[in-house]
Coordinates of C-alpha atoms and ligand atoms in Angstrom, one line a residue:
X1 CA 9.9 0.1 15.7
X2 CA 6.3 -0.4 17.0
X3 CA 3.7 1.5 15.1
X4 CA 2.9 4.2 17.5
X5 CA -1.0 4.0 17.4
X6 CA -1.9 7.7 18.7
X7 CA -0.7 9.1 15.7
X8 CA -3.0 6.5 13.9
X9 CA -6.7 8.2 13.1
X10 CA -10.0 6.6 14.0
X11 CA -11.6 4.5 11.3
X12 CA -14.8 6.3 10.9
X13 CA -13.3 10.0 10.4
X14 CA -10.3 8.6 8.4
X15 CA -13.0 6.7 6.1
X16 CA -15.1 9.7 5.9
X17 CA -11.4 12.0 4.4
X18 CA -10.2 9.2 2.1
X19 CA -13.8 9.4 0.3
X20 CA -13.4 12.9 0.3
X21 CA -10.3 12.7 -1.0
X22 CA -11.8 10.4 -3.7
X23 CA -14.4 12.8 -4.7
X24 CA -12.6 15.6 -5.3
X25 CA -9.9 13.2 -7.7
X26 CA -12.8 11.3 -9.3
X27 CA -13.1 14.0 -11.9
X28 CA -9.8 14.7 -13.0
X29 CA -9.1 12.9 -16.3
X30 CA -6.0 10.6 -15.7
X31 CA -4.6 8.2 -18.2
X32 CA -1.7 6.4 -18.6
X33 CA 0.8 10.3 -19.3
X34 CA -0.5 14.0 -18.9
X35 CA -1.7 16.3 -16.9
X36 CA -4.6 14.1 -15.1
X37 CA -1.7 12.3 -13.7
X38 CA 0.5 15.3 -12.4
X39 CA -2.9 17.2 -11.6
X40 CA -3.7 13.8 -9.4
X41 CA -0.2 13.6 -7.8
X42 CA -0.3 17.4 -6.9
X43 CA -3.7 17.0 -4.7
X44 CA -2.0 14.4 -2.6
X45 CA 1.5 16.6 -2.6
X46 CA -1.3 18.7 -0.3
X47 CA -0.5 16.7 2.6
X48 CA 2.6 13.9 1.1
X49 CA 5.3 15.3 0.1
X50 CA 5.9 13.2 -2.8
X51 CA 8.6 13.8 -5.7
X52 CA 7.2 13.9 -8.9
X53 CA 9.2 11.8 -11.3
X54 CA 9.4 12.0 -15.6
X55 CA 10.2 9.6 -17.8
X56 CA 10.5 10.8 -21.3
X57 CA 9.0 9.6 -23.9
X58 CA 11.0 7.2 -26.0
X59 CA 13.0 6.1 -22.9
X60 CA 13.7 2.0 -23.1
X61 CA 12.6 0.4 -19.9
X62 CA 13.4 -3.6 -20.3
X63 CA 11.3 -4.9 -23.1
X64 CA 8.9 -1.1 -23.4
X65 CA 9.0 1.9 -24.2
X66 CA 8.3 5.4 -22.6
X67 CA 5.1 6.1 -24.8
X68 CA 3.8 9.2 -26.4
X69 CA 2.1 11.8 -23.6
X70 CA -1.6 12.5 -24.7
X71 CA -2.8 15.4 -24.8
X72 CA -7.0 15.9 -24.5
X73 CA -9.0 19.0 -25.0
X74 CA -12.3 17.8 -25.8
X75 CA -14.0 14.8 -27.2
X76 CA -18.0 14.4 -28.2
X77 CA -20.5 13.0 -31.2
X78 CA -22.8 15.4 -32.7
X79 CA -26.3 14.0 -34.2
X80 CA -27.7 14.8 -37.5
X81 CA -29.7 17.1 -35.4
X82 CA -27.0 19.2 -33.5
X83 CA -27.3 17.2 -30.2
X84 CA -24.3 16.2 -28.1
X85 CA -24.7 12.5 -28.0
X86 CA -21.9 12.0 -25.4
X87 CA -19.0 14.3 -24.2
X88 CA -15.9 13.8 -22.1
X89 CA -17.0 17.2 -19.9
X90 CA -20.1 14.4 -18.9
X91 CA -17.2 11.5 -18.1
X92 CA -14.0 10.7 -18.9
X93 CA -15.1 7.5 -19.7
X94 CA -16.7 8.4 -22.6
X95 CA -13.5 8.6 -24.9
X96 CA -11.3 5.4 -25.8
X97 CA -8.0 6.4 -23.5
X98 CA -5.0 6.9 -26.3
X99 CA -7.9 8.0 -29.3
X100 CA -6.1 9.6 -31.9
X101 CA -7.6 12.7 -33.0
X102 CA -10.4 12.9 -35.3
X103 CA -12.8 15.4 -36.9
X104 CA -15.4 14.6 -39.2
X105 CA -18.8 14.0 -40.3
X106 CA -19.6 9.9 -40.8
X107 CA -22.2 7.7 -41.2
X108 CA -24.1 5.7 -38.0
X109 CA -22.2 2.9 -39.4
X110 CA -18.9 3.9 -39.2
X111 CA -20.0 5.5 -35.7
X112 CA -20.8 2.2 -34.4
X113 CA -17.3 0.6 -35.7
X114 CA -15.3 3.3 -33.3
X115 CA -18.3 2.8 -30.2
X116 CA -17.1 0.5 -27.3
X117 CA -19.9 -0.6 -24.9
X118 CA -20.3 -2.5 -22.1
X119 CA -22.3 -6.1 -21.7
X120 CA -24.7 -4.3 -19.1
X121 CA -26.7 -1.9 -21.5
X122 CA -27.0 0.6 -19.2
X123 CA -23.1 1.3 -18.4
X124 CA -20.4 2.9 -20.2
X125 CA -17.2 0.7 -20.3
X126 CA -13.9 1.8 -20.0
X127 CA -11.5 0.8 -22.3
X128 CA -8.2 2.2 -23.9
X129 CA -5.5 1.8 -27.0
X130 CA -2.3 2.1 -26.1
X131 CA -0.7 0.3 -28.1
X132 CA -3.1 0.2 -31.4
X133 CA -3.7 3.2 -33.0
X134 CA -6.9 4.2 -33.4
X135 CA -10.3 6.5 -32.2
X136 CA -12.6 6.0 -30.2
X137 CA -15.7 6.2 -27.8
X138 CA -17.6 4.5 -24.9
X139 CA -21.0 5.3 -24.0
X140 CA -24.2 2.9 -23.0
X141 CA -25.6 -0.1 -25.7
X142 CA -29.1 1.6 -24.8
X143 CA -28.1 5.0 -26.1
X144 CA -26.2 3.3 -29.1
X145 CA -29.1 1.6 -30.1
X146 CA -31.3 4.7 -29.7
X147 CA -29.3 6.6 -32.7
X148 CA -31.1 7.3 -35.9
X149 CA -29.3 6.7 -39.5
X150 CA -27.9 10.1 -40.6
X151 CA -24.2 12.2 -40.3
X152 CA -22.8 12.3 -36.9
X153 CA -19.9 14.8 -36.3
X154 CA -17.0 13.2 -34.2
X155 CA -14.2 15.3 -32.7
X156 CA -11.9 14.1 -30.8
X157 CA -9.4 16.9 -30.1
X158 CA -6.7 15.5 -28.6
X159 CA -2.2 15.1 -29.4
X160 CA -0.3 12.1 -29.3
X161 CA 3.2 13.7 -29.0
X162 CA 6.7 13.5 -27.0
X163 CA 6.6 14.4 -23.3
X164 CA 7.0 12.1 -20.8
X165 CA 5.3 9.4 -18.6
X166 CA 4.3 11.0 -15.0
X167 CA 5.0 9.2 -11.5
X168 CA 4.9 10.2 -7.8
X169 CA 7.8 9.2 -5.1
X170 CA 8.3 9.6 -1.5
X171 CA 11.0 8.2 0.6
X172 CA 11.0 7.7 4.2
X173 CA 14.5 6.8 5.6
X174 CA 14.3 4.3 8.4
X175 CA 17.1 3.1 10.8
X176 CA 18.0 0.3 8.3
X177 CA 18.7 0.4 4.4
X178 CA 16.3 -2.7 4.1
X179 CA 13.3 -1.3 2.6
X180 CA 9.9 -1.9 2.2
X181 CA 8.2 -0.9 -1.1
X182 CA 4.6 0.1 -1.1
X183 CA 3.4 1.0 -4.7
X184 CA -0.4 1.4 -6.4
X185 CA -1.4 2.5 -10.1
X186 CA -2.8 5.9 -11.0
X187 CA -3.8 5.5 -14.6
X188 CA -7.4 5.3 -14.4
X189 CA -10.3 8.1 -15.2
X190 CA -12.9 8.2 -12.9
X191 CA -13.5 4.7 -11.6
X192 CA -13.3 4.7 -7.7
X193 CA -12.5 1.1 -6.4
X194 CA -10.0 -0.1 -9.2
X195 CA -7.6 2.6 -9.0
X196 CA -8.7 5.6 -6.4
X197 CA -9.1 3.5 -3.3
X198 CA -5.8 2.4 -3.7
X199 CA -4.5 5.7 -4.7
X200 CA -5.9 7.4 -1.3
X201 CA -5.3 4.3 1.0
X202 CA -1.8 4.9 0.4
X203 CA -1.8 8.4 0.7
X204 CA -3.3 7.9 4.5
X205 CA -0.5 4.9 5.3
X206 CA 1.8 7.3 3.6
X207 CA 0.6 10.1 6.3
X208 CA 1.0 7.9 9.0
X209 CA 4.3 7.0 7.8
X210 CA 5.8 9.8 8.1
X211 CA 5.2 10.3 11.7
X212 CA 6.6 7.0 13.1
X213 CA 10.0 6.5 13.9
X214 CA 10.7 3.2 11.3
X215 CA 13.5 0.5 11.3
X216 CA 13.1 0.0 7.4
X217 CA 13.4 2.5 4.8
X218 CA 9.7 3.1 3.1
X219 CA 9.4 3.6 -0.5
X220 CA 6.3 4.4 -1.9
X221 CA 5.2 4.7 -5.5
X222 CA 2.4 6.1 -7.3
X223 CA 2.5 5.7 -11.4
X224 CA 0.8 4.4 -14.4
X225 CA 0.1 0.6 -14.2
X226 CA 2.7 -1.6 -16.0
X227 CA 5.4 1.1 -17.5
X228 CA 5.4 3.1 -14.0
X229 CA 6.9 0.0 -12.0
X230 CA 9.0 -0.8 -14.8
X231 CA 10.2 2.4 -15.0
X232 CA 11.0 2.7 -10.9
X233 CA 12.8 -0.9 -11.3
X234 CA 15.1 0.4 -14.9
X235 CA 15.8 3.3 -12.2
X236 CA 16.4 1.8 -9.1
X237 CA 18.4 -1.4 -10.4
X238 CA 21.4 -0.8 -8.4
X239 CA 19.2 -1.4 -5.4
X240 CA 16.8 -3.5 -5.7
X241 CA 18.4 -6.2 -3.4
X242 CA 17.7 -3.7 -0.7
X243 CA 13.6 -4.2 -1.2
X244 CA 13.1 -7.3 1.4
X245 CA 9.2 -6.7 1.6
X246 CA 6.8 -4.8 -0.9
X247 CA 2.6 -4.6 -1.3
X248 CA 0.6 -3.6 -4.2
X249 CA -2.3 -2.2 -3.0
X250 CA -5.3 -2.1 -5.2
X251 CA -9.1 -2.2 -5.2
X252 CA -9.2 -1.5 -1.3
X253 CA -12.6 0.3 -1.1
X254 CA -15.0 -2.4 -1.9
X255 CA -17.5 -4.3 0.6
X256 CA -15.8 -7.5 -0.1
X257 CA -13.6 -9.2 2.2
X258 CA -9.8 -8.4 2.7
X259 CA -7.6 -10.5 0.4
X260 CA -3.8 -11.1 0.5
X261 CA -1.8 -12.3 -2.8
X262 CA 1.3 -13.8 -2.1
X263 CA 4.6 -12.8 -3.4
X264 CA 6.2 -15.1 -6.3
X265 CA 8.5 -16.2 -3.0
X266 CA 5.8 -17.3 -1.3
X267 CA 8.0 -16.8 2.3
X268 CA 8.8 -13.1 2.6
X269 CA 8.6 -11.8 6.0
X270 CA 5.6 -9.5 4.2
X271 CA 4.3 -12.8 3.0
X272 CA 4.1 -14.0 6.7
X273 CA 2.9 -10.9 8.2
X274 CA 0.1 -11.0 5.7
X275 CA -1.0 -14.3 6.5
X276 CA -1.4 -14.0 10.3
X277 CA -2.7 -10.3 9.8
X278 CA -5.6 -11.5 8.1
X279 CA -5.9 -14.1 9.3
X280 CA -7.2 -12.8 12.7
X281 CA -9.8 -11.0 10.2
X282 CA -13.2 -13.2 9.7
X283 CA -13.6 -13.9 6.3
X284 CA -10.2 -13.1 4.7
X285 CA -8.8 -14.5 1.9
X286 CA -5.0 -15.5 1.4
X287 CA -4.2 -16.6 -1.6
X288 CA -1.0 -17.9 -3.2
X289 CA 1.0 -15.8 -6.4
X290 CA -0.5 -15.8 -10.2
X291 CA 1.4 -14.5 -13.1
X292 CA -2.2 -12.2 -13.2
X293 CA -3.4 -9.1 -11.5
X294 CA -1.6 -5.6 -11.4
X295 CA 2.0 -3.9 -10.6
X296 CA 2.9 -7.2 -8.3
X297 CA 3.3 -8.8 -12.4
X298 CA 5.9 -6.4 -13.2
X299 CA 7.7 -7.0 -9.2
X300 CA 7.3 -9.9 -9.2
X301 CA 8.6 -11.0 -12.7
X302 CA 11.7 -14.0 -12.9
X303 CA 14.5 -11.4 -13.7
X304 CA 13.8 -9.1 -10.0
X305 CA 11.5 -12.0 -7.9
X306 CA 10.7 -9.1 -5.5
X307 CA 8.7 -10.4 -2.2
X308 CA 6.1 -7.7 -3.2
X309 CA 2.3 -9.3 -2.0
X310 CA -0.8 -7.9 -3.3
X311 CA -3.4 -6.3 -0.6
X312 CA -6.8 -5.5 -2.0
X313 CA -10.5 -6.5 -1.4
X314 CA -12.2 -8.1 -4.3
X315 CA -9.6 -8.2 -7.3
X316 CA -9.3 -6.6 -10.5
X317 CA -12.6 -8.5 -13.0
X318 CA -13.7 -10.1 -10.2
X319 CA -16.5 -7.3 -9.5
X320 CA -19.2 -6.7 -11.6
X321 CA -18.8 -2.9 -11.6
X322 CA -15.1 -3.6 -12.6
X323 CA -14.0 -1.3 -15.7
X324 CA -17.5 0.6 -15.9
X325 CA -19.5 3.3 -14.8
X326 CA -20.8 1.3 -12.1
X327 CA -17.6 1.6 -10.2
X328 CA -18.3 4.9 -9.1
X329 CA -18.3 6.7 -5.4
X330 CA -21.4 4.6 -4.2
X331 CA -19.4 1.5 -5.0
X332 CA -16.8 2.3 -2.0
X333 CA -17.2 2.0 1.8
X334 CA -15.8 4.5 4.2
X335 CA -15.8 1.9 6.2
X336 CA -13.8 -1.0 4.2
X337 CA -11.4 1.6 3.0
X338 CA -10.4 2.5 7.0
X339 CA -10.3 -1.2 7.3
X340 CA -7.9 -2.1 4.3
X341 CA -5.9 0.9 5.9
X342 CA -5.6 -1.0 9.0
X343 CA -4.4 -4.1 7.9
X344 CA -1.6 -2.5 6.0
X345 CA -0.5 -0.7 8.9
X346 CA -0.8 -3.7 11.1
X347 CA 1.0 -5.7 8.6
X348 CA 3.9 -3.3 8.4
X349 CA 3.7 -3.3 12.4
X350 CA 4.8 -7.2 12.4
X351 CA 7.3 -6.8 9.8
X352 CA 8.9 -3.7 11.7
X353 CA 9.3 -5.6 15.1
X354 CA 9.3 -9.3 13.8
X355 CA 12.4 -10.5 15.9
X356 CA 14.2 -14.0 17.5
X357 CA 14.9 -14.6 21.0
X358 CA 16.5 -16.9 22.6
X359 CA 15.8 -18.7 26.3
X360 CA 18.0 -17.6 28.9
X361 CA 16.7 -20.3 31.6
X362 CA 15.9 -23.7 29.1
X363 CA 16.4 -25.8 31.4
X364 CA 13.0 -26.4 32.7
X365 CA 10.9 -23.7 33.2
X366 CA 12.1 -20.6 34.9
X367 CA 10.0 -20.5 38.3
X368 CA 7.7 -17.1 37.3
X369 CA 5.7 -16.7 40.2
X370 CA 9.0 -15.5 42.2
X371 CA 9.1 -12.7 39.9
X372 CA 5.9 -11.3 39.7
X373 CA 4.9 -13.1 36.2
X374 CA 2.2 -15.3 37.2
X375 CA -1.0 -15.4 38.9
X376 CA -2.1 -18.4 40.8
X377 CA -5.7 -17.7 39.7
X378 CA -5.6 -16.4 36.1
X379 CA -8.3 -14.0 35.4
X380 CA -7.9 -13.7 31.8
X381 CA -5.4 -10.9 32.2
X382 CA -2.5 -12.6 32.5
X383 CA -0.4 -12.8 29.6
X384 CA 1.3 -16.3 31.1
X385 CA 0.3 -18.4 27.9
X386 CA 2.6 -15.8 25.8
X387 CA 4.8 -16.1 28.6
X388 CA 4.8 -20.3 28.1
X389 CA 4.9 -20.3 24.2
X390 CA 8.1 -17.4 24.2
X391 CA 9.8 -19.3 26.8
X392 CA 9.1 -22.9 25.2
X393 CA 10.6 -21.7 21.3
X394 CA 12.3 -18.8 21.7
X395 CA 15.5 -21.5 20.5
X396 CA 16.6 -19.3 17.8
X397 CA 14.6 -21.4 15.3
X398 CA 11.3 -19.5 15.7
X399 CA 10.9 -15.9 15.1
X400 CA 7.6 -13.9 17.0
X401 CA 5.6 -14.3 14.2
X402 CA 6.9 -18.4 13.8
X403 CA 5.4 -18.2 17.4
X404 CA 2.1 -16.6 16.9
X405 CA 1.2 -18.9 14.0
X406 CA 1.9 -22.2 16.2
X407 CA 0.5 -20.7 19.2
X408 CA -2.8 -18.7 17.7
X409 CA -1.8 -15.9 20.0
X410 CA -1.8 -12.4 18.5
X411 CA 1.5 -10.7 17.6
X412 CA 1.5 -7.8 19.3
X413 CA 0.3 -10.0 22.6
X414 CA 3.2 -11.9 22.1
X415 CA 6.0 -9.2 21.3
X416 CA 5.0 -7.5 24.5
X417 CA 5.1 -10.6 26.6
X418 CA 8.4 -10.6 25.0
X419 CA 9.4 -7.4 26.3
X420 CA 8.7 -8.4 29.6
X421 CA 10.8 -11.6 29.5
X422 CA 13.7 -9.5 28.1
X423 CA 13.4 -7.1 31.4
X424 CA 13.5 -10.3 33.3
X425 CA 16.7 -11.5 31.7
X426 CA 15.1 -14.9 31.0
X427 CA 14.8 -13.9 27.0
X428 CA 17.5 -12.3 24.8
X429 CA 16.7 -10.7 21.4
X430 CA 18.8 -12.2 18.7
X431 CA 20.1 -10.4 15.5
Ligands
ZN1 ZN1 -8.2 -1.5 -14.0

């Protein structure tokens, strides 16, 4: 069905709430399991009313498994002197995600082995150790390189233990069983563009969602990058040959320009919608699949081959703010974040009422002036060149959106031209 666009809120209000929204999750300290996660997923259960999903620890999904939940209290470095050098209360940045716990008294030295700066000397990097045990800090080179020899106390008070890994689901049943996966990754502390503006931009679609009346079934997914997709595919197996279009969205809030990754297919109806979506945008980018990016790795791997795309603005390491301090709420636009929005819903719009027709009349062109479909002086009005390009391939070859990209006329201009034939008898929808 047709997005209905009244239910769909202004860009410059909508942009205005979604940084709001950011602001008041920038602070809560997620990782890949714990409470950051579940404390994140219950701000958007405000308004979405998402499911929220365990998977215990230990649990095998495909070649992984479910890790360890940790659990922070606190984390800083004392100075010889008594003075708090950095503290997670300041930023969640400033512990290594995964530290194991330590408490102890150690020389600058040792100190500097268990630091983790950034190449900008002013920013504090964000880095983790999942896998690798070990503990760990982040703060700037400049305040490294201020220290004085002498015994720093590091604590980092924090439990590596069984519990489970943390995601958010929500369902919306459509007319069809077909369904269309939208998923983003909610694993990051504090950093605004990589990770919340994709966190909140599905949030709003999710919203708007909800209020339509939708031929596919949506199923949107909120979890920690990599083992949170895996973890939805080991779950939803049975399935999966129901998902016939998918988009990872991620780093959405930036001011670069849209960019669409295709699926590994290449040809998914998402794939297609994408394309002529963005490409009515000036200065889009879409580019074809790489093995390299986000959840759309895990999607799109050999053994499932989903036709999941990746939406986003500029991608993950291609910023300069990526993985740092720098990407922070003055990094994001109201603005680009209403945009990249948009463009999902418009591209969910084509793939909801992408359809084939075929020409009642093909045997020259039906005679539209006697019925009212054509004006002898066009004034720009007139949608008779949809009219011509429907008519001339609806054959049951070309589908509305086959039409638009031959014809460079906008979808919606066409499907409503389309309408019109249809009430006129000379088109008849196929399928
Ligand atoms: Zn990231």
């Amino acid at each position: 069905m047709p997005i209905d666009w009244e239910t769909v809120p202004p860009p410059e209000p909508l942009g205005e709430e979604l940084v709001e929204l950011m602001r008041e999750l920038f602070p809560i300290p997620r990782s890949l399991t714990g409470d950051g996660v579940r404390e994140t997923l219950r701000v958007l259960a405000r308004e979405v009313p998402l499911e929220v999903v365990e998977t215990p620890t230990g649990t095998q999904v495909f070649d992984w498994v479910a890790p360890r939940e940790w659990k922070l209290r606190g984390a800083w470095i004392e100075g010889p002197d008594g003075e708090r050098i950095v503290d997670v209360a300041d930023s969640p940045l400033h512990v290594l995600g995964y530290s194991t716990p330590v408490d102890a008294v150690v020389s600058l030295e040792e100190v500097r082995d268990h630091v983790f700066t950034h190449e900008d000397p002013d920013l504090v990097p964000y880095r983790t150790s999942y896998w690798t045990e070990q503990w760990g800090f982040c703060m700037s080179r400049r305040r490294l390189e201020s220290l004085e020899p002498g015994g720093y106390h590091v604590v980092v008070d924090a439990e590596l233990a069984d519990g489970s890994l943390t995601s958010g689901e929500l369902t919306l049943e459509g007319e069809r069983e077909s369904e269309f996966l939208l998923s983003t990754y909610v694993c990051h502390p504090a950093l605004a563009n990589d990770n919340l503006s994709g966190i909140v931009v599905l949030w709003a679609l999710a919203r708007t969602l909800a209020r339509q009346r939708l031929e596919h079934t949506y199923r949107l997914l909120w979890s920690p990058g990599t083992l949170g997709p895996l973890a939805w595919l080991a779950r939803n197996l049975e399935t999966l040959d129901r998902v016939q279009n998918g988009l990872v969205v991620s780093c959405v809030g930036d001011p670069g320009p849209l960019r669409y990754k295709r699926s590994r297919r290449g040809d998914a109806p998402v794939d297609r919608a994408a394309a002529h979506v963005l490409g009515r945008e000036p200065d889009s980018i879409v580019g074809d699949w790489q093995p390299t990016g986000g959840d759309e790795r895990q999607y799109c791997s050999p053994g499932f081959d989903l036709p999941v795309g990746t939406l986003s603005r500029t991608p993950h390491g291609l910023f300069p703010e990526y993985h740092s301090s720098a990407d922070d709420l003055s990094f994001v636009r109201p603005e680009a974040l209403a945009a990249s929005y948009r463009a999902a819903l418009e591209i969910v719009n084509v793939v909801e009422t992408n359809a084939s027709f075929r020409n009642l009349s093909p045997y020259g062109e039906p005679q539209l002036g006697r019925r009212g479909l054509y004006q002898s002086v066009p004034d720009g009005t007139n949608p008779e060149l949809a009219y011509l390009w429907l008519l001339n391939l609806s054959d049951g070859r070309h589908d509305l959106l086959a039409i638009a990209e031959r014809s460079g006329l906008p979808f919606d201009a066409l499907r409503e031209a389309a309408a019109t034939l249809e009430r006129h008898d000379l088109l008849e929808r196929l399928g």
